[in-house]
PDB file of C-alpha atoms and ligand atoms in Angstrom:
ATOM      1  CA  MET P  47      84.164  87.892  74.929  1.00 59.00           C
ATOM      2  CA  SER P  48      82.592  85.025  73.006  1.00 57.00           C
ATOM      3  CA  PRO P  49      78.809  84.784  72.870  1.00 62.00           C
ATOM      4  CA  VAL P  50      77.205  81.838  74.610  1.00 59.00           C
ATOM      5  CA  THR P  51      75.265  79.899  72.043  1.00 54.00           C
ATOM      6  CA  GLU P  52      72.675  77.264  72.852  1.00 59.00           C
ATOM      7  CA  ARG P  53      74.758  74.243  73.895  1.00 60.00           C
ATOM      8  CA  THR P  54      76.918  74.359  70.773  1.00 71.00           C
ATOM      9  CA  PRO P  55      79.679  71.895  71.549  1.00 88.00           C
ATOM     10  CA  VAL P  56      83.069  73.563  71.431  1.00 96.00           C
ATOM     11  CA  HIS P  57      85.679  71.656  69.464  1.00 97.00           C
ATOM     12  CA  LEU P  58      88.496  70.574  71.760  1.00 98.00           C
ATOM     13  CA  PRO P  59      91.962  70.759  70.229  1.00 97.00           C
ATOM     14  CA  SER P  60      94.384  67.884  70.739  1.00 95.00           C
ATOM     15  CA  GLY P  61      95.862  68.042  74.210  1.00 97.00           C
ATOM     16  CA  VAL P  62      92.530  69.103  75.733  1.00 98.00           C
ATOM     17  CA  SER P  63      89.880  66.608  76.846  1.00 98.00           C
ATOM     18  CA  LEU P  64      86.675  66.710  78.851  1.00 98.00           C
ATOM     19  CA  GLU P  65      86.809  64.172  81.672  1.00 98.00           C
ATOM     20  CA  GLN P  66      85.311  63.363  85.049  1.00 98.00           C
ATOM     21  CA  VAL P  67      87.705  64.551  87.742  1.00 98.00           C
ATOM     22  CA  ASN P  68      86.672  64.051  91.356  1.00 98.00           C
ATOM     23  CA  GLY P  69      83.206  63.211  90.116  1.00 98.00           C
ATOM     24  CA  THR P  70      82.620  66.405  88.106  1.00 98.00           C
ATOM     25  CA  GLU P  71      83.344  67.597  84.582  1.00 98.00           C
ATOM     26  CA  ALA P  72      86.733  69.120  83.994  1.00 98.00           C
ATOM     27  CA  LEU P  73      88.931  70.059  81.071  1.00 98.00           C
ATOM     28  CA  VAL P  74      92.199  68.192  81.291  1.00 98.00           C
ATOM     29  CA  ILE P  75      95.103  69.871  79.504  1.00 98.00           C
ATOM     30  CA  ASN P  76      98.172  67.889  78.613  1.00 98.00           C
ATOM     31  CA  THR P  77     100.591  69.633  76.254  1.00 98.00           C
ATOM     32  CA  PRO P  78     104.384  69.791  75.973  1.00 98.00           C
ATOM     33  CA  ALA P  79     104.226  73.168  77.779  1.00 98.00           C
ATOM     34  CA  ALA P  80     102.022  72.289  80.731  1.00 98.00           C
ATOM     35  CA  ARG P  81      99.458  70.063  82.379  1.00 98.00           C
ATOM     36  CA  ALA P  82      96.348  71.544  83.973  1.00 99.00           C
ATOM     37  CA  VAL P  83      92.858  70.724  85.217  1.00 99.00           C
ATOM     38  CA  LEU P  84      89.995  73.216  84.827  1.00 98.00           C
ATOM     39  CA  HIS P  85      86.645  72.317  86.389  1.00 98.00           C
ATOM     40  CA  LEU P  86      83.529  73.636  84.676  1.00 98.00           C
ATOM     41  CA  ASP P  87      82.038  74.201  88.155  1.00 98.00           C
ATOM     42  CA  GLY P  88      83.203  77.694  89.008  1.00 98.00           C
ATOM     43  CA  ALA P  89      85.528  77.794  85.953  1.00 98.00           C
ATOM     44  CA  HIS P  90      87.921  76.592  88.598  1.00 98.00           C
ATOM     45  CA  LEU P  91      91.516  75.770  87.717  1.00 99.00           C
ATOM     46  CA  THR P  92      92.728  73.227  90.265  1.00 99.00           C
ATOM     47  CA  SER P  93      96.100  72.325  88.798  1.00 99.00           C
ATOM     48  CA  TRP P  94      98.757  74.004  86.654  1.00 99.00           C
ATOM     49  CA  THR P  95     102.051  72.223  86.198  1.00 99.00           C
ATOM     50  CA  PRO P  96     104.420  73.848  83.722  1.00 98.00           C
ATOM     51  CA  ALA P  97     106.818  71.355  82.089  1.00 98.00           C
ATOM     52  CA  GLY P  98     109.647  70.414  84.433  1.00 98.00           C
ATOM     53  CA  GLU P  99     107.929  71.899  87.487  1.00 98.00           C
ATOM     54  CA  GLN P 100     105.810  70.712  90.386  1.00 98.00           C
ATOM     55  CA  ASP P 101     102.201  71.859  90.536  1.00 98.00           C
ATOM     56  CA  VAL P 102     102.050  75.593  91.194  1.00 99.00           C
ATOM     57  CA  LEU P 103      98.524  75.331  92.621  1.00 99.00           C
ATOM     58  CA  TRP P 104      97.593  73.714  95.923  1.00 99.00           C
ATOM     59  CA  LEU P 105      94.414  71.636  96.139  1.00 99.00           C
ATOM     60  CA  SER P 106      92.902  70.192  99.310  1.00 98.00           C
ATOM     61  CA  GLU P 107      92.533  66.420  99.277  1.00 98.00           C
ATOM     62  CA  LEU P 108      89.345  66.912 101.321  1.00 98.00           C
ATOM     63  CA  SER P 109      87.762  69.409  98.941  1.00 98.00           C
ATOM     64  CA  GLU P 110      84.096  69.071  98.101  1.00 98.00           C
ATOM     65  CA  TYR P 111      82.948  69.039  94.470  1.00 98.00           C
ATOM     66  CA  GLY P 112      79.724  69.515  92.584  1.00 96.00           C
ATOM     67  CA  ASP P 113      76.287  70.973  93.257  1.00 91.00           C
ATOM     68  CA  GLY P 114      77.114  74.400  94.638  1.00 93.00           C
ATOM     69  CA  ALA P 115      80.294  73.377  96.454  1.00 96.00           C
ATOM     70  CA  ALA P 116      83.248  75.773  96.564  1.00 97.00           C
ATOM     71  CA  ILE P 117      86.386  73.840  95.654  1.00 98.00           C
ATOM     72  CA  ARG P 118      89.111  74.330  98.284  1.00 98.00           C
ATOM     73  CA  GLY P 119      92.305  75.136  96.431  1.00 98.00           C
ATOM     74  CA  GLY P 120      93.357  76.074  92.918  1.00 99.00           C
ATOM     75  CA  ILE P 121      92.019  79.421  91.735  1.00 99.00           C
ATOM     76  CA  PRO P 122      88.497  80.152  92.993  1.00 98.00           C
ATOM     77  CA  LEU P 123      86.970  82.984  90.952  1.00 99.00           C
ATOM     78  CA  VAL P 124      85.455  85.382  93.457  1.00 98.00           C
ATOM     79  CA  GLY P 125      82.698  87.901  92.736  1.00 98.00           C
ATOM     80  CA  PRO P 126      80.552  89.941  92.529  1.00 98.00           C
ATOM     81  CA  TRP P 127      81.538  90.562  96.112  1.00 98.00           C
ATOM     82  CA  PHE P 128      84.551  89.703  98.252  1.00 98.00           C
ATOM     83  CA  GLY P 129      84.185  87.918 101.614  1.00 98.00           C
ATOM     84  CA  PRO P 130      80.867  88.983 103.166  1.00 97.00           C
ATOM     85  CA  GLY P 131      80.661  92.005 100.816  1.00 98.00           C
ATOM     86  CA  ARG P 132      81.162  95.643 101.737  1.00 96.00           C
ATOM     87  CA  SER P 133      77.956  95.679 103.731  1.00 94.00           C
ATOM     88  CA  GLY P 134      79.155  92.570 105.581  1.00 95.00           C
ATOM     89  CA  ASP P 135      75.834  90.778 105.243  1.00 95.00           C
ATOM     90  CA  LYS P 136      75.959  88.888 101.939  1.00 96.00           C
ATOM     91  CA  PRO P 137      74.486  85.388 102.283  1.00 88.00           C
ATOM     92  CA  VAL P 138      77.219  83.577 100.323  1.00 95.00           C
ATOM     93  CA  LYS P 139      80.845  84.262 101.173  1.00 96.00           C
ATOM     94  CA  HIS P 140      82.964  85.464  98.228  1.00 98.00           C
ATOM     95  CA  GLY P 141      79.971  85.741  95.888  1.00 98.00           C
ATOM     96  CA  TRP P 142      78.123  83.216  93.786  1.00 98.00           C
ATOM     97  CA  ILE P 143      80.170  82.830  90.602  1.00 98.00           C
ATOM     98  CA  ARG P 144      82.312  80.042  92.109  1.00 98.00           C
ATOM     99  CA  ASN P 145      79.233  77.994  93.009  1.00 97.00           C
ATOM    100  CA  HIS P 146      77.772  77.475  89.512  1.00 97.00           C
ATOM    101  CA  PRO P 147      78.681  75.396  86.462  1.00 98.00           C
ATOM    102  CA  TRP P 148      80.153  77.553  83.652  1.00 98.00           C
ATOM    103  CA  GLU P 149      79.958  76.926  79.939  1.00 98.00           C
ATOM    104  CA  LEU P 150      82.974  76.479  77.706  1.00 98.00           C
ATOM    105  CA  THR P 151      82.794  78.991  74.829  1.00 98.00           C
ATOM    106  CA  GLU P 152      86.239  78.711  73.234  1.00 98.00           C
ATOM    107  CA  ALA P 153      89.141  76.274  73.178  1.00 98.00           C
ATOM    108  CA  SER P 154      92.153  76.832  70.969  1.00 98.00           C
ATOM    109  CA  PHE P 155      95.900  76.971  70.732  1.00 98.00           C
ATOM    110  CA  ASP P 156      97.914  80.175  70.546  1.00 98.00           C
ATOM    111  CA  GLY P 157     101.452  79.081  69.849  1.00 98.00           C
ATOM    112  CA  LYS P 158     102.281  76.508  72.536  1.00 97.00           C
ATOM    113  CA  ASP P 159      99.593  77.801  74.918  1.00 98.00           C
ATOM    114  CA  VAL P 160      96.075  76.483  75.309  1.00 98.00           C
ATOM    115  CA  VAL P 161      93.450  79.245  75.486  1.00 98.00           C
ATOM    116  CA  LEU P 162      90.135  78.419  77.147  1.00 98.00           C
ATOM    117  CA  GLU P 163      87.193  80.762  77.581  1.00 98.00           C
ATOM    118  CA  LEU P 164      84.174  80.102  79.762  1.00 98.00           C
ATOM    119  CA  ALA P 165      81.029  82.073  80.543  1.00 98.00           C
ATOM    120  CA  LEU P 166      78.433  82.172  83.274  1.00 98.00           C
ATOM    121  CA  VAL P 167      75.134  83.701  82.165  1.00 98.00           C
ATOM    122  CA  ASP P 168      71.597  83.674  83.596  1.00 96.00           C
ATOM    123  CA  ALA P 169      72.867  82.714  87.047  1.00 97.00           C
ATOM    124  CA  ASP P 170      72.612  86.027  88.904  1.00 97.00           C
ATOM    125  CA  PRO P 171      70.413  85.259  91.934  1.00 96.00           C
ATOM    126  CA  SER P 172      69.554  88.961  92.326  1.00 96.00           C
ATOM    127  CA  GLY P 173      67.837  88.977  88.940  1.00 96.00           C
ATOM    128  CA  GLY P 174      70.129  91.825  87.874  1.00 96.00           C
ATOM    129  CA  GLY P 175      71.549  89.827  84.978  1.00 97.00           C
ATOM    130  CA  LEU P 176      75.236  90.103  85.877  1.00 98.00           C
ATOM    131  CA  ARG P 177      77.379  87.952  83.587  1.00 98.00           C
ATOM    132  CA  ALA P 178      80.850  86.540  84.192  1.00 98.00           C
ATOM    133  CA  ASP P 179      83.483  85.550  81.636  1.00 99.00           C
ATOM    134  CA  ALA P 180      86.855  83.945  82.233  1.00 99.00           C
ATOM    135  CA  ARG P 181      89.850  83.438  79.986  1.00 99.00           C
ATOM    136  CA  PHE P 182      92.725  81.072  80.734  1.00 99.00           C
ATOM    137  CA  ARG P 183      95.999  80.944  78.834  1.00 98.00           C
ATOM    138  CA  ILE P 184      97.855  77.846  79.922  1.00 98.00           C
ATOM    139  CA  GLY P 185     101.470  77.121  79.047  1.00 98.00           C
ATOM    140  CA  ALA P 186     104.895  77.799  80.542  1.00 98.00           C
ATOM    141  CA  GLU P 187     103.153  80.798  82.101  1.00 98.00           C
ATOM    142  CA  LEU P 188      99.562  80.980  83.252  1.00 99.00           C
ATOM    143  CA  SER P 189      97.243  83.915  82.627  1.00 99.00           C
ATOM    144  CA  VAL P 190      93.748  84.192  84.072  1.00 99.00           C
ATOM    145  CA  ASP P 191      91.319  87.022  83.345  1.00 99.00           C
ATOM    146  CA  LEU P 192      87.902  87.450  84.907  1.00 99.00           C
ATOM    147  CA  THR P 193      85.318  89.889  83.536  1.00 99.00           C
ATOM    148  CA  LEU P 194      82.094  90.835  85.287  1.00 99.00           C
ATOM    149  CA  THR P 195      79.538  92.603  83.095  1.00 98.00           C
ATOM    150  CA  ALA P 196      76.475  94.303  84.524  1.00 98.00           C
ATOM    151  CA  GLY P 197      73.079  93.342  83.160  1.00 98.00           C
ATOM    152  CA  ALA P 198      70.081  95.621  83.133  1.00 96.00           C
ATOM    153  CA  GLN P 199      70.739  96.847  86.665  1.00 94.00           C
ATOM    154  CA  GLU P 200      73.570  99.018  87.897  1.00 97.00           C
ATOM    155  CA  VAL P 201      75.625  97.051  90.393  1.00 98.00           C
ATOM    156  CA  GLU P 202      78.611  97.539  92.687  1.00 98.00           C
ATOM    157  CA  VAL P 203      81.150  94.753  92.210  1.00 98.00           C
ATOM    158  CA  GLU P 204      84.199  93.346  93.913  1.00 98.00           C
ATOM    159  CA  ALA P 205      86.262  90.523  92.387  1.00 99.00           C
ATOM    160  CA  ALA P 206      89.295  88.401  93.205  1.00 99.00           C
ATOM    161  CA  LEU P 207      91.421  85.578  91.885  1.00 99.00           C
ATOM    162  CA  HIS P 208      91.700  83.622  95.125  1.00 99.00           C
ATOM    163  CA  THR P 209      94.818  81.675  94.163  1.00 99.00           C
ATOM    164  CA  TYR P 210      96.133  78.928  96.456  1.00 99.00           C
ATOM    165  CA  LEU P 211      99.844  78.725  95.667  1.00 99.00           C
ATOM    166  CA  ALA P 212     101.604  75.457  96.555  1.00 99.00           C
ATOM    167  CA  VAL P 213     104.651  76.032  98.757  1.00 99.00           C
ATOM    168  CA  ALA P 214     106.985  73.706 100.631  1.00 98.00           C
ATOM    169  CA  ASP P 215     106.406  75.458 103.974  1.00 98.00           C
ATOM    170  CA  VAL P 216     104.364  78.627 104.494  1.00 98.00           C
ATOM    171  CA  ARG P 217     106.499  79.400 107.562  1.00 98.00           C
ATOM    172  CA  GLU P 218     109.539  79.758 105.318  1.00 98.00           C
ATOM    173  CA  LEU P 219     108.326  82.275 102.752  1.00 98.00           C
ATOM    174  CA  ARG P 220     109.508  85.723 101.842  1.00 98.00           C
ATOM    175  CA  ILE P 221     106.826  87.638  99.985  1.00 98.00           C
ATOM    176  CA  HIS P 222     108.316  90.558  98.065  1.00 98.00           C
ATOM    177  CA  GLY P 223     106.443  93.532  96.613  1.00 98.00           C
ATOM    178  CA  LEU P 224     104.377  94.502  99.650  1.00 98.00           C
ATOM    179  CA  GLN P 225     107.046  96.549 101.412  1.00 98.00           C
ATOM    180  CA  GLY P 226     105.727  99.737 103.000  1.00 98.00           C
ATOM    181  CA  ALA P 227     102.179  99.104 101.776  1.00 98.00           C
ATOM    182  CA  ASP P 228      99.049  99.942 103.746  1.00 98.00           C
ATOM    183  CA  TYR P 229      96.763  97.043 104.559  1.00 98.00           C
ATOM    184  CA  LEU P 230      93.544  96.155 106.315  1.00 98.00           C
ATOM    185  CA  ASP P 231      94.051  93.380 108.855  1.00 98.00           C
ATOM    186  CA  ASN P 232      91.074  91.025 108.706  1.00 98.00           C
ATOM    187  CA  THR P 233      92.334  89.164 111.793  1.00 98.00           C
ATOM    188  CA  GLN P 234      91.937  92.451 113.711  1.00 98.00           C
ATOM    189  CA  GLY P 235      88.507  93.618 112.557  1.00 97.00           C
ATOM    190  CA  LEU P 236      89.934  95.240 109.404  1.00 97.00           C
ATOM    191  CA  ALA P 237      92.248  97.501 111.429  1.00 98.00           C
ATOM    192  CA  GLU P 238      94.499  99.687 109.280  1.00 98.00           C
ATOM    193  CA  ASP P 239      98.181  98.828 109.392  1.00 98.00           C
ATOM    194  CA  ARG P 240     101.315  99.213 107.315  1.00 98.00           C
ATOM    195  CA  GLN P 241     103.811  96.621 106.147  1.00 98.00           C
ATOM    196  CA  GLU P 242     107.360  97.224 107.299  1.00 97.00           C
ATOM    197  CA  ASP P 243     109.954  97.981 104.643  1.00 98.00           C
ATOM    198  CA  THR P 244     110.850  94.315 104.533  1.00 98.00           C
ATOM    199  CA  ALA P 245     109.536  91.246 102.778  1.00 98.00           C
ATOM    200  CA  LEU P 246     106.465  89.699 104.431  1.00 98.00           C
ATOM    201  CA  GLU P 247     107.178  86.548 106.453  1.00 98.00           C
ATOM    202  CA  LEU P 248     104.120  84.768 107.834  1.00 98.00           C
ATOM    203  CA  THR P 249     104.255  83.895 111.524  1.00 98.00           C
ATOM    204  CA  GLY P 250     100.578  83.358 112.409  1.00 98.00           C
ATOM    205  CA  PRO P 251      97.040  83.488 111.004  1.00 98.00           C
ATOM    206  CA  THR P 252      97.227  86.032 108.192  1.00 98.00           C
ATOM    207  CA  ASP P 253      94.318  87.733 106.430  1.00 98.00           C
ATOM    208  CA  ARG P 254      95.409  91.060 104.976  1.00 98.00           C
ATOM    209  CA  ILE P 255      94.085  93.241 102.196  1.00 98.00           C
ATOM    210  CA  TYR P 256      97.089  95.179 100.893  1.00 98.00           C
ATOM    211  CA  SER P 257      96.742  98.307  98.760  1.00 98.00           C
ATOM    212  CA  VAL P 258      99.081  96.832  96.171  1.00 98.00           C
ATOM    213  CA  ASN P 259      98.335  96.317  92.475  1.00 98.00           C
ATOM    214  CA  SER P 260     101.819  95.475  91.210  1.00 98.00           C
ATOM    215  CA  GLU P 261     104.045  92.418  90.938  1.00 98.00           C
ATOM    216  CA  VAL P 262     104.429  90.202  93.995  1.00 99.00           C
ATOM    217  CA  ARG P 263     107.116  87.518  94.246  1.00 98.00           C
ATOM    218  CA  ILE P 264     106.530  84.611  96.577  1.00 99.00           C
ATOM    219  CA  GLU P 265     109.964  83.253  97.457  1.00 99.00           C
ATOM    220  CA  ASP P 266     109.437  79.671  98.578  1.00 98.00           C
ATOM    221  CA  VAL P 267     112.678  79.280 100.473  1.00 97.00           C
ATOM    222  CA  ALA P 268     112.203  75.620 101.454  1.00 97.00           C
ATOM    223  CA  GLY P 269     110.937  74.723  97.978  1.00 98.00           C
ATOM    224  CA  GLY P 270     113.780  76.436  96.146  1.00 98.00           C
ATOM    225  CA  ARG P 271     111.598  78.375  93.730  1.00 98.00           C
ATOM    226  CA  SER P 272     109.758  81.676  93.422  1.00 98.00           C
ATOM    227  CA  ILE P 273     106.281  82.189  92.025  1.00 99.00           C
ATOM    228  CA  VAL P 274     105.772  85.605  90.466  1.00 99.00           C
ATOM    229  CA  SER P 275     102.264  87.062  90.390  1.00 99.00           C
ATOM    230  CA  CYS P 276     101.755  89.924  87.888  1.00 99.00           C
ATOM    231  CA  PRO P 277      98.243  91.364  88.285  1.00 99.00           C
ATOM    232  CA  ARG P 278      96.342  93.703  85.986  1.00 98.00           C
ATOM    233  CA  GLY P 279      93.213  95.727  86.516  1.00 98.00           C
ATOM    234  CA  THR P 280      93.367  95.265  90.287  1.00 98.00           C
ATOM    235  CA  ALA P 281      93.775  97.551  93.290  1.00 98.00           C
ATOM    236  CA  LYS P 282      94.477  95.094  96.110  1.00 99.00           C
ATOM    237  CA  THR P 283      96.511  92.036  96.976  1.00 99.00           C
ATOM    238  CA  VAL P 284      95.038  89.757  99.642  1.00 99.00           C
ATOM    239  CA  VAL P 285      97.355  87.455 101.584  1.00 99.00           C
ATOM    240  CA  TRP P 286      95.689  84.645 103.521  1.00 98.00           C
ATOM    241  CA  ASN P 287      96.666  81.574 105.490  1.00 98.00           C
ATOM    242  CA  PRO P 288      94.533  80.182 108.331  1.00 98.00           C
ATOM    243  CA  TRP P 289      97.368  78.728 110.447  1.00 98.00           C
ATOM    244  CA  PRO P 290      96.426  75.630 112.504  1.00 97.00           C
ATOM    245  CA  GLU P 291      93.849  77.248 114.756  1.00 92.00           C
ATOM    246  CA  LEU P 292      91.561  78.264 111.886  1.00 96.00           C
ATOM    247  CA  ALA P 293      92.458  75.317 109.624  1.00 97.00           C
ATOM    248  CA  ALA P 294      91.238  72.907 112.315  1.00 96.00           C
ATOM    249  CA  GLY P 295      87.729  74.313 111.925  1.00 97.00           C
ATOM    250  CA  MET P 296      87.630  73.804 108.146  1.00 98.00           C
ATOM    251  CA  ALA P 297      86.101  70.447 107.235  1.00 97.00           C
ATOM    252  CA  ASP P 298      87.397  70.555 103.654  1.00 98.00           C
ATOM    253  CA  MET P 299      91.068  70.916 104.635  1.00 98.00           C
ATOM    254  CA  PRO P 300      93.273  68.356 106.450  1.00 98.00           C
ATOM    255  CA  ASP P 301      94.394  69.769 109.810  1.00 97.00           C
ATOM    256  CA  ASP P 302      98.066  69.800 108.817  1.00 97.00           C
ATOM    257  CA  ALA P 303      97.620  71.087 105.236  1.00 98.00           C
ATOM    258  CA  TRP P 304      97.878  74.788 106.082  1.00 98.00           C
ATOM    259  CA  THR P 305     101.690  74.611 105.849  1.00 98.00           C
ATOM    260  CA  SER P 306     101.493  73.721 102.142  1.00 98.00           C
ATOM    261  CA  PHE P 307      99.884  76.824 100.655  1.00 99.00           C
ATOM    262  CA  VAL P 308      99.589  80.560 100.739  1.00 99.00           C
ATOM    263  CA  CYS P 309      96.792  82.507  99.106  1.00 99.00           C
ATOM    264  CA  VAL P 310      97.984  85.617  97.277  1.00 99.00           C
ATOM    265  CA  GLU P 311      94.922  87.104  95.655  1.00 99.00           C
ATOM    266  CA  PRO P 312      94.817  89.919  93.092  1.00 99.00           C
ATOM    267  CA  ALA P 313      91.571  91.751  93.839  1.00 99.00           C
ATOM    268  CA  VAL P 314      89.284  94.714  93.543  1.00 99.00           C
ATOM    269  CA  ALA P 315      87.720  94.929  96.982  1.00 98.00           C
ATOM    270  CA  LYS P 316      86.596  97.155  99.828  1.00 98.00           C
ATOM    271  CA  GLU P 317      86.792 100.852  98.883  1.00 98.00           C
ATOM    272  CA  SER P 318      88.139  99.975  95.416  1.00 98.00           C
ATOM    273  CA  ALA P 319      84.833  98.264  94.536  1.00 98.00           C
ATOM    274  CA  GLN P 320      83.473  99.543  91.242  1.00 98.00           C
ATOM    275  CA  VAL P 321      79.986 100.589  90.290  1.00 98.00           C
ATOM    276  CA  LEU P 322      79.068  99.170  86.895  1.00 98.00           C
ATOM    277  CA  ARG P 323      76.277 100.778  84.934  1.00 98.00           C
ATOM    278  CA  SER P 324      74.141  98.559  82.712  1.00 98.00           C
ATOM    279  CA  GLY P 325      76.520  96.898  80.226  1.00 98.00           C
ATOM    280  CA  GLY P 326      79.616  98.151  82.039  1.00 98.00           C
ATOM    281  CA  ALA P 327      82.393  95.690  82.807  1.00 98.00           C
ATOM    282  CA  LEU P 328      85.243  95.098  85.218  1.00 99.00           C
ATOM    283  CA  THR P 329      88.169  92.896  84.173  1.00 99.00           C
ATOM    284  CA  ILE P 330      90.888  91.728  86.538  1.00 99.00           C
ATOM    285  CA  GLY P 331      93.704  89.404  85.586  1.00 99.00           C
ATOM    286  CA  VAL P 332      96.983  87.861  86.586  1.00 99.00           C
ATOM    287  CA  THR P 333      99.951  86.146  84.966  1.00 99.00           C
ATOM    288  CA  TYR P 334     102.068  83.656  86.901  1.00 99.00           C
ATOM    289  CA  ARG P 335     105.564  82.413  86.173  1.00 98.00           C
ATOM    290  CA  VAL P 336     107.944  80.240  88.113  1.00 98.00           C
ATOM    291  CA  GLU P 337     111.561  81.179  88.689  1.00 98.00           C
ATOM    292  CA  ARG P 338     114.277  78.830  89.946  1.00 96.00           C
TER     293      ARG P 338
HETATM  294  C1  BG6 I 254      90.312  84.988 101.965  1.00 58.38           C
HETATM  295  C2  BG6 I 254      89.650  85.894 102.959  1.00 58.38           C
HETATM  296  O1  BG6 I 254      90.343  85.627 100.734  1.00 58.38           O
HETATM  297  O2  BG6 I 254      89.552  83.791 101.846  1.00 58.38           O
HETATM  298  C3  BG6 I 254      89.491  85.168 104.282  1.00 58.38           C
HETATM  299  O3  BG6 I 254      90.438  87.079 103.105  1.00 58.38           O
HETATM  300  C4  BG6 I 254      88.737  83.871 104.073  1.00 58.38           C
HETATM  301  O4  BG6 I 254      88.824  86.013 105.201  1.00 58.38           O
HETATM  302  C5  BG6 I 254      89.463  83.053 103.026  1.00 58.38           C
HETATM  303  O5  BG6 I 254      88.653  83.160 105.289  1.00 58.38           O
HETATM  304  C6  BG6 I 254      88.788  81.715 102.706  1.00 58.38           C
HETATM  305  O6  BG6 I 254      87.479  81.919 102.298  1.00 58.38           O
HETATM  306  P1  BG6 I 254      86.542  80.706 101.947  1.00 58.38           P
HETATM  307  O7  BG6 I 254      85.165  81.279 101.787  1.00 58.38           O
HETATM  308  O8  BG6 I 254      87.032  80.118 100.657  1.00 58.38           O
HETATM  309  O9  BG6 I 254      86.644  79.743 103.092  1.00 58.38           O
END
């Protein structure tokens, strides 16, 4: 983890530039291996397009940006709690780290990949001093790692990489790697259920927290490609799509856009939440690749 120094400008290597995107500051990556957009607000990657591919991340054309907004799409970094938190009464859904501007601490090349590190310090509204760090490795594959480090106070944390994957039609997916897994169904008051021994096919509003920490392959049948999600340091895989009834109530998403994405989210949540003592850290991560 790189220290955050007082506004020391980080040198940007060629292929990386700081630009205004949708009215806010973002790092724009354009290399032979990939193109990507990483907003400083929320350390939020909104686009990753490996060479020869279409964007792997979905982004709402009605998303809000700036000043505490949560960008709708891309990879929201979620923490230090998931959803309304384990107690169910947290004031901000999915925690506060996605609602603050982060600071770039490192930008470099490692082979053909761009490596970007960002930090969020002194933003913990509880006064507990929790810090967040994120590391992105952007190339033919994409790796994202999120670390939450407790400050002076002990704290229980949840975390997730709330990735919106772009698909041709969410109704024509086969999601492999969840077979036989237990899950909590958030459309049924967190009722316990179990996935059949078949790939998951979405047929209605889906909001499930699977007890799965291994590779998941999203077979985009209509799009002719698979996106492989390889998590690390996690305990859960959340699968979410609002379907039209819930999408219609979301102002930052066009009514018909729900068909174009599925959220598959590596997470530490619910009973897998971790208690961090002062200085203790939780790191979760994921690597994505596209297969044709
Ligand atoms: C998912 C949750 O991770 O995120 C859903 O499981 C939630 O319950 C969805 O509705 C979207 O959350 P938000 O806060 O980004 O609208």
